[in-house]
Structure formats: structure tokens, C-alpha cells
Short mmCIF file of C-alpha atoms and ligand atoms in Angstrom, two decimals:
data_model
loop_
_atom_site.label_atom_id
_atom_site.label_comp_id
_atom_site.label_asym_id
_atom_site.label_seq_id
_atom_site.Cartn_x
_atom_site.Cartn_y
_atom_site.Cartn_z
CA MET X 1 1.96 -37.37 -9.40
CA LYS X 2 1.52 -34.62 -7.11
CA ARG X 3 2.98 -31.24 -8.21
CA THR X 4 5.72 -29.70 -5.85
CA LYS X 5 6.08 -26.10 -5.84
CA ILE X 6 9.76 -24.65 -6.62
CA LYS X 7 9.94 -22.81 -3.54
CA ALA X 8 10.29 -26.41 -1.53
CA LEU X 9 12.23 -27.98 -4.17
CA LEU X 10 14.81 -25.21 -4.01
CA THR X 11 15.63 -26.52 -0.51
CA SER X 12 14.93 -30.40 -1.19
CA THR X 13 18.22 -32.47 -0.67
CA ALA X 14 15.83 -35.58 -2.17
CA PHE X 15 18.15 -35.96 -4.97
CA GLY X 16 17.29 -38.61 -7.05
CA GLU X 17 13.60 -38.80 -6.68
CA GLU X 18 10.91 -38.32 -9.05
CA VAL X 19 9.35 -34.76 -9.27
CA VAL X 20 6.51 -32.86 -10.84
CA VAL X 21 6.91 -28.99 -11.28
CA LYS X 22 4.32 -26.87 -13.04
CA GLY X 23 4.95 -23.22 -14.15
CA TRP X 24 5.66 -20.69 -16.62
CA VAL X 25 8.73 -20.43 -18.85
CA ARG X 26 10.96 -17.68 -18.17
CA THR X 27 13.71 -18.58 -20.85
CA LYS X 28 15.04 -21.35 -22.79
CA ARG X 29 18.72 -21.87 -23.82
CA GLU X 30 19.75 -24.66 -26.06
CA ASN X 31 22.18 -26.53 -28.23
CA LYS X 32 22.38 -29.87 -30.06
CA GLU X 33 22.60 -31.86 -27.13
CA ILE X 34 21.01 -29.96 -24.45
CA ALA X 35 18.29 -27.38 -23.60
CA PHE X 36 17.72 -25.59 -20.49
CA ILE X 37 14.47 -23.90 -19.47
CA ALA X 38 14.45 -21.78 -16.46
CA LEU X 39 10.70 -22.40 -14.76
CA ASN X 40 8.69 -19.84 -12.15
CA ASP X 41 5.44 -20.62 -10.62
CA GLY X 42 5.55 -17.56 -8.53
CA SER X 43 5.81 -19.28 -4.91
CA ILE X 44 9.67 -17.92 -4.84
CA ILE X 45 11.80 -15.30 -7.25
CA THR X 46 14.27 -17.93 -7.96
CA ASN X 47 13.69 -19.92 -11.25
CA ILE X 48 14.33 -23.83 -10.99
CA GLN X 49 16.47 -24.94 -13.78
CA ILE X 50 15.04 -27.89 -16.22
CA VAL X 51 17.72 -29.87 -18.19
CA VAL X 52 16.61 -31.44 -21.27
CA ASP X 53 18.56 -34.52 -23.24
CA VAL X 54 17.51 -33.03 -26.87
CA ALA X 55 18.47 -36.32 -28.59
CA ASN X 56 15.69 -38.32 -26.44
CA PHE X 57 13.16 -35.49 -26.61
CA ASN X 58 10.13 -34.70 -28.86
CA GLU X 59 11.30 -32.03 -31.06
CA THR X 60 7.74 -30.72 -31.74
CA ILE X 61 7.42 -30.47 -27.81
CA LEU X 62 10.68 -29.13 -27.30
CA LYS X 63 9.78 -25.91 -30.10
CA GLN X 64 6.50 -25.26 -28.30
CA ILE X 65 8.10 -24.60 -25.13
CA THR X 66 8.95 -20.56 -25.29
CA THR X 67 8.86 -18.08 -23.09
CA GLY X 68 5.65 -17.24 -21.57
CA ALA X 69 4.34 -21.08 -22.02
CA ALA X 70 2.55 -22.70 -19.42
CA ILE X 71 4.29 -26.44 -18.85
CA SER X 72 4.36 -29.52 -16.54
CA VAL X 73 7.70 -31.13 -16.09
CA THR X 74 8.54 -34.52 -14.58
CA GLY X 75 11.83 -35.57 -13.97
CA LYS X 76 14.43 -36.31 -11.60
CA LEU X 77 15.75 -33.70 -9.00
CA ILE X 78 19.62 -33.43 -8.98
CA ALA X 79 22.04 -31.47 -7.25
CA SER X 80 23.09 -28.58 -9.93
CA GLY X 81 26.57 -28.07 -10.92
CA GLY X 82 25.53 -24.82 -12.26
CA LYS X 83 26.48 -21.35 -10.37
CA GLY X 84 23.69 -19.79 -8.14
CA GLN X 85 21.58 -22.89 -8.09
CA SER X 86 21.62 -25.61 -5.76
CA VAL X 87 19.19 -28.39 -7.81
CA GLU X 88 17.85 -28.58 -11.22
CA ILE X 89 15.80 -31.06 -12.86
CA GLN X 90 16.82 -33.59 -15.24
CA ALA X 91 13.13 -33.86 -17.31
CA THR X 92 11.77 -37.13 -18.46
CA GLU X 93 8.55 -35.62 -19.67
CA ILE X 94 7.42 -32.42 -20.37
CA GLU X 95 3.54 -31.50 -21.10
CA VAL X 96 2.70 -27.70 -22.98
CA TYR X 97 -0.84 -26.87 -21.30
CA GLY X 98 -0.55 -23.14 -22.76
CA LEU X 99 1.40 -21.90 -25.32
CA ALA X 100 2.66 -18.27 -25.87
CA ASP X 101 3.52 -17.23 -29.64
CA PRO X 102 6.68 -15.68 -29.37
CA GLU X 103 6.02 -13.01 -31.95
CA LYS X 104 3.25 -11.85 -30.02
CA TYR X 105 3.90 -12.36 -26.42
CA PRO X 106 4.82 -8.95 -24.90
CA LEU X 107 7.17 -10.09 -21.91
CA GLN X 108 10.26 -10.64 -23.57
CA PRO X 109 13.49 -11.98 -21.42
CA LYS X 110 14.81 -8.55 -20.99
CA GLU X 111 14.39 -5.44 -18.87
CA HIS X 112 10.80 -3.67 -19.71
CA SER X 113 9.98 -0.16 -18.49
CA LEU X 114 7.58 0.12 -15.36
CA GLU X 115 5.08 2.24 -17.89
CA PHE X 116 5.06 -0.18 -20.56
CA LEU X 117 4.46 -2.81 -17.76
CA ARG X 118 1.73 -0.71 -16.54
CA GLU X 119 0.10 -1.04 -19.82
CA ILE X 120 0.38 -4.86 -19.87
CA ALA X 121 -0.60 -5.15 -15.93
CA HIS X 122 -2.50 -8.27 -16.57
CA LEU X 123 0.91 -9.97 -17.18
CA ARG X 124 3.12 -8.08 -15.02
CA PRO X 125 3.04 -10.56 -12.30
CA ARG X 126 4.83 -12.53 -14.42
CA THR X 127 7.99 -10.36 -13.62
CA ASN X 128 10.57 -11.00 -11.13
CA THR X 129 9.83 -7.20 -9.84
CA PHE X 130 6.13 -7.54 -9.57
CA SER X 131 5.88 -10.88 -8.47
CA ALA X 132 8.26 -9.96 -5.44
CA ILE X 133 6.08 -6.63 -4.81
CA LEU X 134 2.82 -9.14 -4.48
CA ARG X 135 4.26 -11.63 -2.35
CA ILE X 136 5.51 -8.70 -0.36
CA ARG X 137 2.09 -7.17 -0.18
CA ASN X 138 0.36 -10.62 0.61
CA THR X 139 3.01 -10.99 3.70
CA MET X 140 2.07 -7.70 4.83
CA ALA X 141 -1.47 -7.99 4.74
CA PHE X 142 -1.22 -11.36 6.76
CA GLY X 143 1.09 -9.38 9.21
CA ILE X 144 -1.39 -6.74 9.75
CA HIS X 145 -4.12 -9.30 10.74
CA LYS X 146 -1.35 -10.96 13.06
CA PHE X 147 -0.59 -7.95 14.75
CA PHE X 148 -3.85 -6.74 15.84
CA ASN X 149 -5.07 -10.45 16.64
CA GLU X 150 -1.86 -10.87 18.96
CA ARG X 151 -3.27 -7.76 20.57
CA GLY X 152 -6.96 -8.69 21.12
CA PHE X 153 -8.19 -6.22 18.31
CA VAL X 154 -11.67 -7.15 16.41
CA TYR X 155 -11.58 -7.04 12.96
CA LEU X 156 -14.86 -4.90 12.28
CA HIS X 157 -16.12 -4.91 8.40
CA THR X 158 -17.17 -1.50 7.62
CA PRO X 159 -19.59 -0.80 4.84
CA ILE X 160 -17.97 0.10 1.36
CA LEU X 161 -21.52 2.03 0.16
CA THR X 162 -21.90 4.77 2.52
CA ALA X 163 -24.06 7.98 2.39
CA SER X 164 -21.77 9.96 4.70
CA ASP X 165 -18.56 11.72 3.92
CA CYS X 166 -15.79 11.08 6.63
CA GLU X 167 -13.16 13.12 5.95
CA GLY X 168 -15.42 15.82 4.87
CA ALA X 169 -13.21 16.62 1.77
CA GLY X 170 -16.44 15.82 -0.72
CA GLU X 171 -13.89 14.00 -2.94
CA MET X 172 -16.23 10.82 -3.24
CA PHE X 173 -17.44 8.46 -6.01
CA ARG X 174 -21.23 8.69 -6.48
CA VAL X 175 -22.94 5.28 -6.50
CA THR X 176 -26.32 5.30 -8.72
CA THR X 177 -28.80 3.72 -10.45
CA LEU X 178 -30.52 6.07 -11.85
CA ASP X 179 -30.62 6.43 -15.57
CA PRO X 180 -27.99 8.72 -16.64
CA ILE X 181 -29.56 10.30 -19.50
CA LYS X 182 -33.02 10.91 -17.75
CA PRO X 183 -32.82 10.94 -14.34
CA PRO X 184 -35.70 11.79 -12.25
CA LEU X 185 -35.92 15.29 -11.43
CA THR X 186 -37.56 17.38 -8.31
CA ASP X 187 -40.12 20.24 -8.24
CA VAL X 188 -37.00 22.72 -8.64
CA GLY X 189 -35.07 20.72 -11.40
CA THR X 190 -32.21 19.20 -9.35
CA VAL X 191 -31.95 15.26 -9.61
CA ASN X 192 -34.18 13.33 -7.29
CA TYR X 193 -32.11 11.18 -5.03
CA LYS X 194 -35.46 9.87 -3.60
CA GLU X 195 -35.84 7.64 -6.25
CA ASP X 196 -32.30 6.12 -6.31
CA PHE X 197 -31.41 2.48 -4.96
CA PHE X 198 -30.96 3.85 -1.28
CA GLY X 199 -33.68 6.63 -1.29
CA ARG X 200 -30.78 9.09 -1.23
CA GLN X 201 -27.61 9.92 -2.41
CA ALA X 202 -25.14 7.23 -1.91
CA ASN X 203 -21.34 7.05 -2.55
CA LEU X 204 -18.07 4.80 -1.88
CA THR X 205 -16.24 5.40 1.12
CA VAL X 206 -13.19 7.21 1.76
CA SER X 207 -12.65 5.85 5.07
CA GLY X 208 -14.32 3.24 7.41
CA GLN X 209 -13.31 5.56 10.58
CA LEU X 210 -16.78 6.80 11.56
CA GLU X 211 -18.11 3.13 11.57
CA GLY X 212 -14.96 2.14 13.39
CA GLU X 213 -15.51 4.35 16.06
CA LEU X 214 -18.85 2.65 16.81
CA GLY X 215 -17.16 -0.44 17.15
CA ALA X 216 -14.58 0.90 19.50
CA MET X 217 -17.40 2.13 21.80
CA ALA X 218 -18.63 -1.51 22.36
CA LEU X 219 -15.66 -3.78 21.50
CA SER X 220 -12.68 -1.28 23.00
CA GLU X 221 -10.13 -2.19 20.32
CA ILE X 222 -11.18 -2.51 16.25
CA TYR X 223 -9.50 -2.31 13.42
CA THR X 224 -10.61 -2.06 9.87
CA PHE X 225 -8.86 -2.99 6.45
CA GLY X 226 -10.45 -2.62 3.54
CA PRO X 227 -10.86 -0.83 -0.06
CA THR X 228 -11.21 3.26 -0.01
CA PHE X 229 -12.06 5.70 -2.38
CA ARG X 230 -11.16 9.01 -3.54
CA ALA X 231 -11.91 11.00 -6.53
CA GLU X 232 -9.01 13.62 -5.88
CA ASN X 233 -7.93 14.12 -9.29
CA SER X 234 -4.48 14.18 -8.24
CA ASN X 235 -2.07 12.56 -10.58
CA THR X 236 0.72 11.62 -8.30
CA ALA X 237 2.92 8.84 -7.73
CA ARG X 238 1.39 8.93 -3.97
CA HIS X 239 -2.39 8.65 -4.62
CA LEU X 240 -4.55 6.11 -5.77
CA ALA X 241 -8.29 6.50 -6.31
CA GLU X 242 -8.91 2.98 -4.99
CA PHE X 243 -6.39 2.44 -2.21
CA TRP X 244 -6.59 -0.15 0.74
CA MET X 245 -6.68 1.42 4.34
CA VAL X 246 -5.97 -0.26 7.69
CA GLU X 247 -7.58 1.84 10.72
CA PRO X 248 -7.47 0.86 14.09
CA GLU X 249 -9.65 2.68 16.59
CA ILE X 250 -9.07 2.25 20.44
CA ALA X 251 -11.21 3.18 23.29
CA PHE X 252 -9.99 4.91 26.51
CA ALA X 253 -7.03 5.97 24.60
CA ASP X 254 -5.31 9.60 23.95
CA LEU X 255 -3.02 10.67 21.28
CA GLU X 256 0.20 9.30 22.92
CA ASP X 257 -1.48 5.88 22.85
CA ASN X 258 -2.36 6.32 19.56
CA MET X 259 1.37 7.25 18.80
CA ASN X 260 2.58 4.43 20.75
CA LEU X 261 0.22 2.02 18.63
CA ALA X 262 1.24 3.56 15.35
CA GLU X 263 5.01 2.93 15.92
CA ASP X 264 4.70 -0.40 17.42
CA PHE X 265 2.75 -1.00 14.14
CA LEU X 266 4.79 0.06 11.42
CA LYS X 267 7.93 -1.44 13.17
CA TYR X 268 6.03 -5.08 13.54
CA LEU X 269 5.40 -4.57 9.73
CA ILE X 270 8.90 -3.94 8.93
CA HIS X 271 10.11 -6.72 11.11
CA GLU X 272 7.66 -9.11 9.28
CA ALA X 273 9.02 -8.31 5.94
CA LEU X 274 12.69 -8.57 6.94
CA GLU X 275 11.92 -11.95 8.55
CA ASN X 276 9.89 -13.38 5.74
CA CYS X 277 10.50 -11.62 2.51
CA GLN X 278 14.27 -12.17 2.44
CA GLU X 279 14.63 -13.22 -1.10
CA ASP X 280 12.23 -10.76 -2.83
CA LEU X 281 14.28 -7.68 -0.69
CA ALA X 282 17.13 -8.82 -1.66
CA PHE X 283 16.14 -8.15 -5.18
CA LEU X 284 14.53 -5.04 -4.68
CA ASP X 285 17.25 -4.24 -2.75
CA GLN X 286 19.94 -4.28 -6.17
CA ARG X 287 16.90 -2.79 -8.08
CA PHE X 288 16.68 0.21 -5.72
CA THR X 289 20.34 0.78 -5.68
CA LYS X 290 20.37 0.58 -9.68
CA GLU X 291 17.39 2.88 -9.75
CA GLU X 292 18.74 5.44 -7.40
CA SER X 293 22.16 5.54 -9.28
CA LYS X 294 20.58 7.03 -12.38
CA LYS X 295 19.21 10.02 -10.14
CA LYS X 296 20.99 13.43 -9.71
CA GLN X 297 23.23 13.31 -6.58
CA GLU X 298 21.42 15.34 -4.53
CA ASP X 299 17.91 13.49 -5.27
CA ARG X 300 19.57 9.69 -4.34
CA SER X 301 18.63 8.22 -1.21
CA GLU X 302 20.63 8.19 1.88
CA TRP X 303 20.33 4.91 2.35
CA GLY X 304 20.13 1.48 0.61
CA LEU X 305 16.66 -0.29 0.89
CA ILE X 306 17.32 -2.89 3.64
CA GLU X 307 19.53 -0.19 5.29
CA LYS X 308 16.19 2.28 5.14
CA LEU X 309 13.83 -0.42 6.75
CA LYS X 310 16.67 -1.28 9.40
CA ILE X 311 17.01 2.57 10.31
CA VAL X 312 13.21 3.01 10.81
CA LEU X 313 13.40 -0.52 12.96
CA GLU X 314 16.02 0.54 14.99
CA ASN X 315 15.36 4.16 15.84
CA ASN X 316 12.50 6.06 17.86
CA PHE X 317 10.12 8.19 15.92
CA GLU X 318 10.86 11.87 16.32
CA ARG X 319 7.81 13.22 17.94
CA LEU X 320 6.83 17.12 17.76
CA THR X 321 4.24 19.48 17.20
CA TYR X 322 3.13 20.86 13.75
CA THR X 323 4.35 24.43 15.41
CA GLU X 324 7.57 23.20 16.14
CA ALA X 325 8.14 21.57 12.51
CA VAL X 326 6.94 24.87 10.97
CA LYS X 327 9.86 26.58 12.96
CA ILE X 328 12.23 24.22 11.83
CA LEU X 329 11.06 24.56 8.13
CA VAL X 330 11.01 28.18 8.16
CA ASP X 331 14.85 28.71 9.35
CA SER X 332 15.57 25.71 7.17
CA LYS X 333 18.34 26.60 3.89
CA PRO X 334 15.91 25.39 1.21
CA ASN X 335 13.39 28.07 2.59
CA LYS X 336 15.51 30.76 2.82
CA LYS X 337 17.00 29.99 -0.45
CA GLY X 338 13.73 29.71 -1.99
CA GLN X 339 14.30 26.03 -2.89
CA PHE X 340 10.42 25.25 -1.56
CA LYS X 341 8.18 25.20 -4.22
CA TYR X 342 5.21 26.22 -1.69
CA PRO X 343 5.76 28.83 0.86
CA ILE X 344 5.63 27.75 4.20
CA SER X 345 4.00 29.54 7.39
CA TRP X 346 2.04 28.73 10.17
CA GLY X 347 -1.41 27.64 9.09
CA THR X 348 -0.53 26.08 5.94
CA ASP X 349 -0.80 22.62 5.20
CA LEU X 350 2.38 20.81 4.90
CA GLN X 351 3.62 19.94 1.30
CA SER X 352 5.12 16.65 0.40
CA GLU X 353 8.55 18.62 0.04
CA HIS X 354 8.49 19.89 3.38
CA GLU X 355 7.63 16.62 5.16
CA ARG X 356 10.35 14.79 3.49
CA TYR X 357 12.79 17.74 4.19
CA LEU X 358 12.34 17.11 8.00
CA VAL X 359 12.20 13.51 7.58
CA GLU X 360 15.14 12.87 5.10
CA LYS X 361 16.97 16.00 5.64
CA HIS X 362 16.83 17.43 9.15
CA PHE X 363 15.85 14.28 11.51
CA LYS X 364 17.09 11.60 9.20
CA LYS X 365 14.27 8.91 10.67
CA PRO X 366 10.68 8.54 10.81
CA VAL X 367 8.48 11.88 12.11
CA ILE X 368 5.34 12.10 13.86
CA LEU X 369 3.68 15.38 13.45
CA THR X 370 1.20 16.46 16.06
CA ASN X 371 -1.28 19.43 17.05
CA TYR X 372 -1.89 21.00 13.61
CA PRO X 373 -4.15 23.77 13.14
CA ARG X 374 -7.84 23.10 13.20
CA GLU X 375 -8.69 24.64 9.79
CA ILE X 376 -6.53 22.26 7.90
CA LYS X 377 -7.85 18.88 9.59
CA SER X 378 -11.29 16.88 9.75
CA PHE X 379 -13.96 17.79 12.21
CA TYR X 380 -13.87 15.01 14.28
CA MET X 381 -10.35 15.80 15.72
CA LYS X 382 -10.26 16.84 19.16
CA LEU X 383 -9.58 20.39 19.86
CA ASP X 384 -6.48 21.29 21.91
CA GLU X 385 -7.35 23.68 25.20
CA ASP X 386 -5.75 27.06 22.91
CA GLY X 387 -8.82 26.10 20.86
CA LYS X 388 -6.42 26.95 17.89
CA THR X 389 -4.75 23.42 17.20
CA VAL X 390 -6.42 19.84 17.28
CA ARG X 391 -5.15 16.68 18.48
CA ALA X 392 -3.85 15.37 15.42
CA MET X 393 -1.00 13.09 14.26
CA ASP X 394 0.65 12.53 10.96
CA VAL X 395 3.54 9.73 10.40
CA LEU X 396 5.86 10.58 7.99
CA PHE X 397 8.33 8.35 6.18
CA PRO X 398 11.61 8.44 4.09
CA GLY X 399 10.85 8.36 0.69
CA ILE X 400 7.28 8.89 1.43
CA GLY X 401 5.72 11.75 3.22
CA GLU X 402 2.73 10.83 5.02
CA ILE X 403 2.13 7.12 5.92
CA ILE X 404 -0.30 7.42 8.33
CA GLY X 405 -2.98 9.98 9.38
CA GLY X 406 -4.77 9.88 12.84
CA SER X 407 -5.85 11.79 15.75
CA GLN X 408 -7.54 11.68 19.20
CA ARG X 409 -11.28 12.09 18.45
CA GLU X 410 -13.47 15.08 19.94
CA GLU X 411 -15.92 13.09 22.78
CA ASP X 412 -17.30 16.11 23.74
CA LEU X 413 -20.76 16.33 22.17
CA ASP X 414 -21.48 20.40 22.19
CA LYS X 415 -17.94 20.80 20.65
CA LEU X 416 -18.20 18.03 18.15
CA VAL X 417 -21.44 19.83 17.05
CA MET X 418 -19.83 22.97 17.02
CA ARG X 419 -16.98 21.85 14.53
CA MET X 420 -19.22 20.09 12.28
CA LYS X 421 -21.70 23.41 11.75
CA GLU X 422 -18.08 25.10 11.17
CA VAL X 423 -17.78 22.62 8.06
CA GLY X 424 -21.18 22.73 7.17
CA LEU X 425 -22.18 19.02 8.21
CA LYS X 426 -25.76 18.49 9.18
CA GLU X 427 -26.49 17.07 12.49
CA GLU X 428 -29.35 14.78 11.23
CA ASP X 429 -27.03 13.23 8.70
CA LEU X 430 -24.55 12.09 11.39
CA TRP X 431 -27.03 11.33 14.36
CA TRP X 432 -25.87 8.00 15.12
CA TYR X 433 -22.06 9.10 15.13
CA LEU X 434 -23.52 12.07 17.53
CA ASP X 435 -25.25 9.04 19.50
CA THR X 436 -21.82 7.65 20.53
CA ARG X 437 -21.05 11.04 22.41
CA LYS X 438 -24.48 10.88 23.97
CA PHE X 439 -24.59 7.57 25.40
CA GLY X 440 -21.15 6.33 27.06
CA THR X 441 -18.94 8.48 25.31
CA CYS X 442 -15.27 8.29 26.25
CA PRO X 443 -11.67 9.27 25.18
CA HIS X 444 -10.33 7.36 22.27
CA SER X 445 -8.01 7.54 19.11
CA GLY X 446 -7.24 5.84 15.97
CA PHE X 447 -5.40 6.46 12.72
CA GLY X 448 -5.28 5.09 9.27
CA LEU X 449 -2.50 3.60 7.25
CA GLY X 450 -2.41 3.70 3.66
CA PHE X 451 -1.85 0.10 2.62
CA GLU X 452 -0.04 0.97 -0.53
CA ARG X 453 2.20 3.75 0.95
CA LEU X 454 3.63 1.33 3.31
CA ILE X 455 4.10 -1.32 0.21
CA LEU X 456 5.87 1.70 -1.76
CA PHE X 457 8.27 1.85 1.39
CA ILE X 458 9.05 -1.63 2.09
CA THR X 459 9.66 -2.34 -1.68
CA GLY X 460 11.38 0.93 -2.77
CA MET X 461 9.36 1.36 -5.48
CA GLY X 462 8.72 5.00 -6.81
CA ASN X 463 5.40 5.18 -7.98
CA ILE X 464 2.03 3.95 -6.04
CA ARG X 465 0.77 2.57 -9.30
CA ASP X 466 3.27 -0.30 -9.21
CA VAL X 467 2.27 -1.37 -5.67
CA ILE X 468 -1.35 -2.41 -6.20
CA PRO X 469 -2.32 -4.96 -8.82
CA PHE X 470 -4.35 -3.08 -10.84
CA PRO X 471 -4.07 0.44 -10.17
CA ARG X 472 -7.13 2.89 -10.59
CA THR X 473 -6.20 6.70 -11.42
CA PRO X 474 -7.57 9.98 -13.18
CA GLN X 475 -8.72 8.31 -16.77
CA ASN X 476 -7.25 4.72 -15.56
CA CYS X 477 -9.41 2.05 -15.22
CA GLU X 478 -8.09 -0.95 -17.40
CA PHE X 479 -8.02 -4.60 -16.20
O1 LIG N 501 -5.31 10.88 6.62
P1 LIG N 501 -6.44 10.17 5.96
O2 LIG N 501 -6.94 11.03 4.95
O3 LIG N 501 -6.90 9.80 7.05
C1 LIG N 501 -8.32 9.38 7.50
O4 LIG N 501 -8.85 8.78 6.23
C2 LIG N 501 -8.69 9.00 8.61
N1 LIG N 501 -10.23 8.80 8.59
C3 LIG N 501 -7.68 7.79 9.17
C4 LIG N 501 -8.61 7.62 10.60
O5 LIG N 501 -8.05 8.17 11.42
N2 LIG N 501 -8.87 6.33 10.99
O6 LIG N 501 -5.72 8.97 5.15
C5 LIG N 501 -4.91 7.81 5.89
C6 LIG N 501 -3.96 7.42 5.09
C7 LIG N 501 -2.83 8.47 4.55
O7 LIG N 501 -1.91 8.81 5.46
C8 LIG N 501 -2.32 8.13 3.43
O8 LIG N 501 -1.22 6.85 3.65
C9 LIG N 501 -3.50 7.15 2.62
O9 LIG N 501 -4.19 7.03 3.99
N3 LIG N 501 -4.02 8.06 2.03
C10 LIG N 501 -4.04 7.60 0.55
N4 LIG N 501 -3.22 6.30 -0.15
C11 LIG N 501 -3.23 6.22 -1.39
N5 LIG N 501 -4.11 7.05 -2.44
C12 LIG N 501 -4.84 8.31 -1.96
N6 LIG N 501 -5.42 8.76 -2.36
C13 LIG N 501 -4.80 8.33 -0.49
N7 LIG N 501 -5.29 9.22 0.27
C14 LIG N 501 -4.90 8.74 1.82
MG1 LIG N 502 -4.14 12.78 5.99
#
């Protein structure tokens, strides 16, 4: 007989019919007459209850049914009398596929700390919290493709192996097949990358943008969505060494068009989550409230999780320049009382504490900051008329800080070459990128959304390591 997923059974009214469910045992409770098994197959956060008539059941099999075991249950679907569930299954036959020795199985039916669960990331998808996060992640990935597809964007696959440093920050993972102990050397004693696989130094990409721009200069509107790698040694709750980035690039578009696209995009995704992930969000909302109540009053979120999502959905994002934001920060109470860890003045990059002050305390809604000083932004951003700032934009979110970074691009060849020289990039290394400015250049813009930062926001989790199945961070590449 064909198996039915638990999600479908929970809303079924085919009472009396025989069904087959397969999944992993969450808990078993029993007395002399009757046993209750809570079974989950990952299709939905709710377990289905299996009722077993102990007297008529094989004792050995019943013993094998412990937390974590994989089983198949054949039985009759019946309306449930129990609280909080609509249906249950009266089992007629149970097959045990895989045992889970209760002495050794690490996931017990009790609350485990997130730190402990990170050590068993191979098993944590079997918990309510992580299965909810992974389903939401899936819905968001699908939503991203849907959003761009509905608008005629072309999904462009940009390379993961590259020889260029898009962000110019130099935080790249090198890719090589050279012998690490005895690499070939040049006459002056440096490693001879001419003998390496690609005949030159190669690395994992930090962004698909440069190739994305090449696509936009032909297809008008493209997006990339793939893994991105940064070897920044920052052990924070917002950084991963491997993360996923969504990067749209739009031709014939300025910074204003770019901001509009970013705002529409984020709202669309939040709407998708509220529409399609109701059970999981309800669970995470409760979890969020519980976690917040453990914090000090001043650190607590102003809003509940679902409330926060709705606030973002229903409010226009506040748009202001970096210069205006710095003024607000300089005049702010925490700055005057010396409560910021990092000093703030025009020209310095904003720290997460500054971004969060603007979003959570000052404006109480998402903020888009524009026109940053050129010195703190990438070479490809379009210079403003004053020559001091560039047409950059960062979207800042409550509880997260920067969720999107983007800009209008410098389409003028001479200015772009000048900026490259300033930051020490060689023209010959990016000749193909510069060609777009030589042949049919046009105003264009784009941005990058950190996929895991989005998932952090939607799920209300506090640490980015908990919203990707297998996190990679400094000193951590298990699984
Ligand atoms: O601001 P970033 O560095 O921008 C770019 O890479 C541009 N090339 C994007 C573009 O214009 N096409 O990164 C974009 C976003 C950030 O706003 C942040 O959400 C996320 O990527 N991000 C990270 N997420 C997790 N771990 C890290 N180490 C991240 N670094 C950036
Ligand atoms: Mg950025």
C-alpha cells in the first residue's frame, strides 16, 4: 500500500480507511492495555498519534519502538478524542526499519540546548525547531525563484571557482591542487601558480556580482542564487564562512529602482512565509517569546516574531543617506552617554550596534541607508557628483542589522578604472568586466541578499549557525 505523508493525514476525513504512515518515533507512552506513539515524518511540525492495543500486539516489536526508531505503521484512520489533534491511527501492523538504542540515541524527548544540537547537526533536523527552520528555508528558496520568475528575470548560474576578488576585501579561500608540502616555486622563491590547476591563483567566489553584471548587460534582468565563501575570521552570530546569496542585477535602473526592487522583494518573501508556513511560524513565535523573556528588559525585542514580520510587511522602509544617519547617531542618547562600543563619526563604517539603534530604537522599522563614503565601499559603486560618496545602499532589519548590500554601478569606464587603481586592482585582471563599460555600457544596479540573514529574521533565531543545515565557521567544518 502507498504511504501517505502525515501532513495530508492530519487534514483527512477518510475515517475508517486503512492508511500507511512512515516516520521516526518522537515518543512512546504505554500502560498495560494501550500504547501511544507520536510519529513524525518531517512533512509538518505536528506528530500523528498512533494507538496500539497492547494485548493484541507482538511484544518484541513494541519494545523496539523507542524514540528515534524508523517505523512503518499500517492502520485505520480514526477521529481523535484527544486534545489538540483531529485524527489518529489505530495500528494493525507495525514494521520497524531501524532501531535507535535508547542508551545511545542523543536526542531525548526533552529540550536540548542549541549549542548541544550544533554538535549533533546530523540529527538536529529531527527536532521541532530545526525541521521548522528547514521547511521555512525551503519555502523561502522557492519564493525567491517565484518572485524573479514572475518578473521576467533570468536565473544566471555564476561560477563558484573564480580568479577575481569581487568585493576587494581579500577574504578568499584559495583553491589549489599543488602539493602543500613541496609546491613548485618561481625563481624568486614564491609559489608558482602557473603550475597550478588553472595556471593561475584561483579561489572560491565571494559574490556572483561581476559575472551577474555581464549577464544583465545582455538579458536586462538576471539573478544569481548560490553559495558564497568568505574567509573572514569573524566569529559572530551573523557570519558564516559559507553562506547563500541572492543577487539580482538590473540594466537601465538607478539606485531608486534598486531600492524599490529590494523592498518589494523582502516584502514578497515575508508574505510567502506568513501564507505558507503557518504551523512552523506559530511554533517559532512561541519559542521566540520564551527566549526573549529570558533576556534583560533592555535587550528584549519590542515585538513578537509574527508581529515583527507584519510590521515589516505593512510599513514603508525608511530611506535616508549615510550622512543623515551619522547625524542621528552622533546626537543619540547612547552616543552621548558613551554606550556605543564603537565611536561614530562621518567616514567610519557603521557597526551592528549603530544599525540596530537606527532600526529598533529610532525609526522602529526597516531602514535603507544610501550614499556611503567611497572609502568604505567597493570599487564598482557609482561615484556621486560630490566625489565623496557612492551610490550604495544597505537595507537594515530589526534584530539583524544589514540584510542586503547593493548599489548603482559605475558605468563610466574612466571613473571605474580610476577607482580600481585606488584599491589596487589591475585592469588586465578584470579586462572582461571593463569590456561591458567599453561596449554598450548603461546605467545598472543590483544588490545581494544574505539568504541566512533572511532566514534568521523570519525564524527569529539568534545565531546564523542555526539556520543553515551544516554551518561552516572558523575552526568548524564537521559533517
Ligand atoms: O554586502 P555584501 O558584501 O555585498 C556583495 O557581496 C555585493 N556583491 C552584492 C551585490 O551588490 N550584488 O554582501 C551581501 C549580503 C550582506 O548584506 C549580508 O546579508 C550577506 O550578504 N553576507 C553574509 N551572510 C552571512 N555570512 C557572511 N560572512 C556574510 N557576508 C555578507
Ligand atoms: Mg555589505
